Coordinates of C-alpha atoms in Angstrom, one line a residue:
M15 CA -22.1 178.9 27.3
G16 CA -18.3 178.7 28.0
K17 CA -19.0 178.8 31.7
A18 CA -21.6 176.0 31.5
H19 CA -19.2 173.9 29.4
N20 CA -16.4 174.3 32.0
T21 CA -18.8 173.2 34.8
V22 CA -19.8 170.0 33.0
G23 CA -16.1 169.2 32.3
R24 CA -15.2 169.5 36.0
G25 CA -18.2 168.1 37.8
R26 CA -19.5 165.3 35.6
R27 CA -17.9 162.2 34.1
T28 CA -19.0 160.4 31.0
P29 CA -20.1 156.8 31.3
G30 CA -16.9 155.6 29.5
L31 CA -14.7 157.5 32.0
R32 CA -16.6 156.1 34.9
I33 CA -16.0 152.5 33.6
L34 CA -12.3 153.1 33.2
I35 CA -11.9 154.4 36.7
A36 CA -13.9 151.4 38.1
L37 CA -11.7 149.0 36.2
A38 CA -8.5 150.7 37.4
A39 CA -9.8 150.4 41.0
L40 CA -10.3 146.7 40.6
L41 CA -7.0 145.9 38.8
L42 CA -4.7 148.0 41.0
P43 CA -4.6 145.6 43.9
L44 CA -3.9 142.8 41.6
V45 CA -1.0 144.6 40.1
V46 CA 0.4 145.4 43.5
S47 CA 0.0 141.9 44.9
T48 CA 1.7 140.2 41.9
A49 CA 4.8 142.4 41.9
P50 CA 7.9 140.2 41.7
A51 CA 10.1 142.2 44.1
G52 CA 9.2 140.2 47.2
A53 CA 8.6 136.8 45.5
Q54 CA 9.8 133.8 47.4
P55 CA 12.1 131.5 45.4
G56 CA 11.3 127.8 45.2
P57 CA 13.6 124.9 46.0
R58 CA 16.3 124.4 43.4
V59 CA 19.6 122.7 42.7
D60 CA 22.3 125.3 43.4
R61 CA 25.1 123.2 41.9
I62 CA 26.2 119.6 41.4
D63 CA 29.7 118.5 42.3
R64 CA 30.4 115.3 40.4
I65 CA 32.6 112.7 42.2
G66 CA 32.9 109.9 39.7
D67 CA 30.3 108.9 37.1
R68 CA 27.6 108.0 39.6
F69 CA 28.3 109.7 42.9
A70 CA 27.7 113.4 43.4
I71 CA 27.2 116.1 46.0
V72 CA 24.0 117.9 45.0
H73 CA 23.6 121.3 46.7
V74 CA 19.9 122.2 47.1
Y75 CA 18.6 125.6 48.1
S76 CA 16.0 125.4 50.9
P77 CA 13.6 128.3 50.9
S78 CA 12.2 127.3 54.3
M79 CA 15.7 127.5 55.9
N80 CA 17.1 130.0 53.5
R81 CA 20.3 128.1 53.0
V82 CA 22.0 125.6 50.6
I83 CA 22.2 122.0 51.9
P84 CA 24.6 119.4 50.5
N85 CA 23.1 116.0 49.7
E86 CA 25.1 112.8 48.9
V87 CA 23.6 111.2 45.8
Y88 CA 24.3 107.9 44.1
L89 CA 22.8 107.6 40.6
P90 CA 21.8 104.4 38.7
A91 CA 23.9 103.2 35.9
N92 CA 21.3 104.2 33.3
Q93 CA 21.0 107.9 34.3
G94 CA 18.9 108.7 31.3
A95 CA 16.0 106.5 32.4
A96 CA 13.5 107.6 35.0
S97 CA 14.1 105.9 38.4
P98 CA 12.6 105.9 41.9
T99 CA 14.4 107.5 44.8
L100 CA 15.4 106.2 48.3
Y101 CA 16.0 108.9 50.8
L102 CA 18.2 107.9 53.8
L103 CA 18.5 110.0 56.9
N104 CA 21.7 110.0 58.8
G105 CA 22.1 109.7 62.6
V106 CA 21.7 112.3 65.3
D107 CA 24.7 114.3 63.9
G108 CA 23.1 114.6 60.5
G109 CA 26.2 113.2 58.8
Q110 CA 28.0 116.4 59.7
E111 CA 30.6 114.9 61.9
G112 CA 32.2 112.6 59.4
K113 CA 29.8 109.6 59.7
S114 CA 27.1 109.2 57.1
W115 CA 25.5 106.4 55.0
F116 CA 28.0 107.0 52.2
Q117 CA 31.0 107.3 54.4
S118 CA 30.3 104.6 56.9
T119 CA 28.8 101.8 54.8
R120 CA 29.4 100.0 51.5
L121 CA 26.1 101.5 50.2
R122 CA 27.5 102.1 46.7
D123 CA 28.5 98.5 46.3
F124 CA 25.0 97.3 47.2
F125 CA 23.2 99.7 44.9
S126 CA 25.6 99.4 42.0
D127 CA 23.2 97.0 40.1
K128 CA 19.9 98.6 41.2
H129 CA 17.9 101.1 39.2
V130 CA 17.3 103.7 42.0
K131 CA 18.7 107.0 43.1
V132 CA 19.9 107.1 46.7
V133 CA 19.9 110.5 48.3
S134 CA 21.1 111.4 51.8
P135 CA 21.1 115.0 53.1
I136 CA 24.1 116.2 55.1
G137 CA 22.6 118.4 57.7
G138 CA 19.9 118.3 60.4
R139 CA 22.1 117.5 63.3
Y140 CA 20.1 117.0 66.5
S141 CA 17.0 118.3 64.7
M142 CA 14.9 115.0 64.7
Y143 CA 14.4 116.0 61.0
A144 CA 11.3 118.0 62.0
D145 CA 9.9 121.5 61.5
W146 CA 10.8 123.4 64.7
R147 CA 8.4 125.9 66.1
H148 CA 11.1 128.4 67.0
P149 CA 14.7 129.0 65.8
D150 CA 17.2 127.6 68.3
P151 CA 20.0 129.8 69.6
V152 CA 22.5 127.0 68.9
L153 CA 20.9 124.8 66.2
G154 CA 19.4 127.6 64.2
V155 CA 16.3 127.3 62.0
N156 CA 15.1 123.8 61.5
K157 CA 12.5 123.1 58.9
W158 CA 13.6 119.5 57.9
Q159 CA 10.1 118.1 57.5
T160 CA 9.4 120.8 54.9
Y161 CA 12.8 120.1 53.3
M162 CA 12.4 116.4 53.1
T163 CA 8.8 116.4 51.9
S164 CA 8.4 119.6 49.8
E165 CA 11.8 120.9 48.8
L166 CA 14.5 118.2 48.3
P167 CA 12.2 115.7 46.3
I168 CA 11.1 118.5 44.0
A169 CA 14.7 119.6 43.4
I170 CA 15.9 116.0 42.8
D171 CA 13.0 115.2 40.4
N172 CA 13.8 118.4 38.4
A173 CA 17.5 117.6 38.2
F174 CA 17.3 113.8 37.4
P175 CA 14.8 111.7 35.5
S176 CA 12.4 110.4 38.2
T177 CA 9.4 108.1 38.4
G178 CA 7.9 110.0 41.3
R179 CA 8.0 107.0 43.6
N180 CA 10.0 107.4 46.8
A181 CA 11.0 105.6 50.0
V182 CA 12.6 107.0 53.2
G183 CA 14.6 105.3 55.9
G184 CA 16.4 106.3 59.1
L185 CA 18.7 104.8 61.7
S186 CA 18.6 105.0 65.5
L187 CA 16.7 108.2 66.5
S188 CA 16.2 109.2 62.8
A189 CA 14.3 106.0 62.3
A190 CA 11.4 107.6 64.2
S191 CA 11.9 110.7 62.0
A192 CA 11.6 108.6 58.9
L193 CA 8.3 107.1 60.1
D194 CA 7.1 110.5 61.1
L195 CA 7.9 111.9 57.6
A196 CA 5.8 109.1 56.1
V197 CA 3.0 109.9 58.5
Q198 CA 3.1 113.7 57.8
A199 CA 3.4 113.4 54.0
P200 CA 1.7 110.3 52.9
H201 CA 1.7 111.4 49.3
R202 CA 5.5 111.7 49.2
Y203 CA 6.7 108.2 50.3
Q204 CA 5.4 104.8 49.3
A205 CA 7.7 102.9 51.6
V206 CA 9.4 103.5 54.9
A207 CA 12.2 101.7 56.9
S208 CA 13.2 102.0 60.5
Y209 CA 16.6 100.7 61.3
S210 CA 17.1 100.1 65.1
G211 CA 14.7 102.9 66.1
C212 CA 11.9 103.6 68.5
A213 CA 8.7 105.2 67.4
R214 CA 7.3 106.2 70.8
T215 CA 8.0 109.9 70.5
S216 CA 5.3 111.3 72.9
A217 CA 5.8 108.7 75.6
P218 CA 7.7 109.9 78.6
E219 CA 10.8 107.8 77.7
G220 CA 10.6 109.2 74.1
I221 CA 10.4 112.8 75.2
A222 CA 13.3 112.2 77.7
A223 CA 15.5 110.5 75.0
N224 CA 14.9 113.3 72.4
A225 CA 15.4 116.0 75.0
A226 CA 18.7 114.4 76.1
V227 CA 20.0 114.0 72.5
V228 CA 19.1 117.5 71.5
A229 CA 20.7 118.9 74.7
F230 CA 23.8 117.0 73.9
G231 CA 23.9 118.9 70.6
G232 CA 23.5 122.2 72.5
G233 CA 19.8 122.7 71.6
N234 CA 16.5 123.0 73.4
V235 CA 13.9 120.4 72.3
F236 CA 11.2 122.7 73.6
N237 CA 11.9 124.9 70.6
A238 CA 10.8 122.0 68.4
F239 CA 7.5 120.6 69.9
G240 CA 7.1 122.6 73.1
P241 CA 7.2 121.2 76.6
P242 CA 5.9 117.8 77.6
G243 CA 2.2 117.6 77.1
D244 CA 2.1 119.9 74.1
P245 CA -0.1 118.3 71.4
A246 CA 2.8 118.6 68.9
W247 CA 4.6 115.7 70.6
V248 CA 1.5 113.5 69.8
R249 CA 1.2 114.8 66.3
H250 CA 4.7 113.6 65.6
D251 CA 4.4 110.2 67.3
P252 CA 4.3 107.4 64.7
F253 CA 3.0 105.0 67.3
V254 CA -0.1 107.1 67.9
N255 CA -0.6 108.0 64.3
A256 CA 0.2 104.5 62.9
E257 CA -3.1 104.5 61.0
R258 CA -1.7 107.0 58.6
L259 CA 0.9 104.5 57.4
R260 CA -1.8 102.3 55.9
G261 CA -1.0 101.4 52.3
K262 CA 2.7 101.8 52.6
A263 CA 5.4 99.2 52.6
I264 CA 6.9 99.2 56.1
Y265 CA 10.1 97.6 57.3
L266 CA 11.2 97.5 60.9
A267 CA 14.5 96.0 62.2
A268 CA 16.4 95.8 65.4
A269 CA 18.8 93.4 67.1
S270 CA 19.4 91.8 70.5
G271 CA 22.2 94.2 71.6
I272 CA 24.8 91.4 71.8
P273 CA 27.8 92.3 69.6
G274 CA 28.1 90.1 66.5
P275 CA 29.7 89.8 63.1
A276 CA 27.8 92.7 61.6
D277 CA 29.4 95.1 64.1
G278 CA 32.9 94.4 62.9
V279 CA 36.1 95.3 64.7
T280 CA 35.2 98.9 65.0
G281 CA 31.8 98.1 66.4
L282 CA 33.2 95.8 69.0
A283 CA 35.8 98.4 70.0
V284 CA 33.0 100.9 70.5
I285 CA 31.0 98.4 72.6
G286 CA 34.1 97.7 74.7
Q287 CA 34.6 101.4 75.5
T288 CA 31.0 102.3 76.4
L289 CA 28.0 100.7 78.0
G290 CA 25.6 102.4 75.7
P291 CA 25.2 100.8 72.3
G292 CA 24.2 97.3 73.4
A293 CA 21.6 98.6 75.8
V294 CA 20.3 101.0 73.2
E295 CA 19.9 98.3 70.6
F296 CA 18.1 96.0 73.2
A297 CA 15.7 98.9 73.8
T298 CA 15.1 99.6 70.2
N299 CA 14.3 95.9 69.7
L300 CA 11.5 96.1 72.4
C301 CA 10.3 99.3 70.7
S302 CA 10.2 97.7 67.3
M303 CA 8.3 94.7 68.6
A304 CA 5.7 97.1 70.2
F305 CA 5.3 99.1 67.0
K306 CA 4.8 95.9 65.0
S307 CA 2.1 94.8 67.5
R308 CA 0.5 98.2 67.1
L309 CA 0.4 97.9 63.3
D310 CA -0.9 94.3 63.6
S311 CA -3.8 95.5 65.8
L312 CA -4.8 98.0 63.1
G313 CA -4.5 95.4 60.4
I314 CA -1.6 97.2 58.7
P315 CA 1.0 94.8 57.1
A316 CA 4.6 95.3 58.1
T317 CA 7.9 93.4 58.0
L318 CA 9.8 93.0 61.3
S319 CA 13.4 91.7 61.1
Q320 CA 15.1 90.8 64.4
Q321 CA 18.8 90.0 64.3
A322 CA 20.1 87.6 66.9
T323 CA 23.3 89.7 67.3
G324 CA 24.1 93.3 66.7
A325 CA 24.8 96.3 68.9
H326 CA 23.8 99.6 67.3
T327 CA 26.7 100.1 65.0
W328 CA 27.0 101.2 61.3
G329 CA 27.7 97.6 60.4
L330 CA 24.4 96.5 61.8
F331 CA 22.6 99.5 60.1
E332 CA 24.1 98.5 56.8
Q333 CA 23.0 94.9 57.2
Q334 CA 19.4 96.1 58.0
M335 CA 19.4 98.4 55.0
R336 CA 20.4 95.7 52.7
D337 CA 17.8 93.3 54.1
S338 CA 15.1 96.0 53.8
W339 CA 15.5 96.2 50.1
R340 CA 13.3 93.1 49.6
V341 CA 10.5 95.2 51.0
I342 CA 11.4 98.7 49.7
G343 CA 12.5 97.9 46.2
P344 CA 9.3 96.3 44.9
A345 CA 7.2 99.0 46.6
I346 CA 8.8 101.8 44.7
G347 CA 9.3 99.9 41.4
A348 CA 13.1 99.6 41.6

C-alpha cells in the first residue's frame, strides 16, 4: 500500500493542483511584463525658476530626448484660473544664441492684459522642430515634434491651470515648423501662425534652404527626413498637406522686404551689413501668397497679412505676432 501511495503522489496531480499550475503559467508573463524596473518615465516639470511674479523658466524633462529642456513662460495675471496656451517657436538657433521671443521683443508688455500662457522652448537649434530619423553627430537627438505635441503641453497643463486649448506660431524657418506641427497633431492646436515663413518644405527650393540652414549649424539634414525624394519630406510639407489644417484658425504674414519702421535701428543696421534679410523677406512674401492661394483652392479660411515694409527682423516678427492675436486669441478662447 505504501508503494502504491508513493506512486500516486509522484505521478498524478489532483484537479486543484492542475488548476493552480495553469493559473501560474498564465499570470507569470503578466507579472514579468509589468515589472517597474524598466518603466519609461513620462514628461514632467523638473523645476521652475521664478523670475518675477509672472515670468518663469520652466524646465521640462523630455523622455523622447532624455534631457531637461528650459522653456520661457509668461503667465496670466490671474494664475489661479484656467487659461489657454500660446506656444511660440524661436528661430533657427532655437533661442540658444541669445535671441528669443522673450529676449528680442516686448512680448510681456503685449500679453500683460491677456488671459493666456505664452510658452517658448529654448532649444531645437537647426532642428526644424521635427522628429529626426537618426541622431546627428553634431546636433544630437532631435524629437521636437514629439516634445511640442506630446510632452511639453502635458507638462505645462499639469503644472498650471489650463483650458486645453492651444495655438502655435513660428518665425522664419520655424514658421513652416509651426504649420507642420499643426498638421501632424491636429488634436493639439486649434490655431497656427506663420510669421515670415515658407511652407514649401518638399519643393527643391525648400529642401535646399533647409539643408543649407542645418549645414550652417553643423548638422546633416538627411538625418532628419532622408535624401531628396524620400517620402518624409512630403509628409512634413504643409503646402502638400494643407487639407489637414481644415477647421483651424490660420494666420499668415510677410512683408515686402523693404526696411521700414518695424525693423528699427538694429534691423536697419543688419540690412546694411548683409544682402540677405530683405531678399529673404521678399521670398517669404511670395511663399505666403502661394500658401494662401493653396488654402483658398481647398476652401479653407485663412488670414494673410502683408506689410508694405519690413525686412525679416525681430521688430517685424513682433509686429506680425501682435497683429495675429486678432485671429489666434478668439480661436483659443483667450
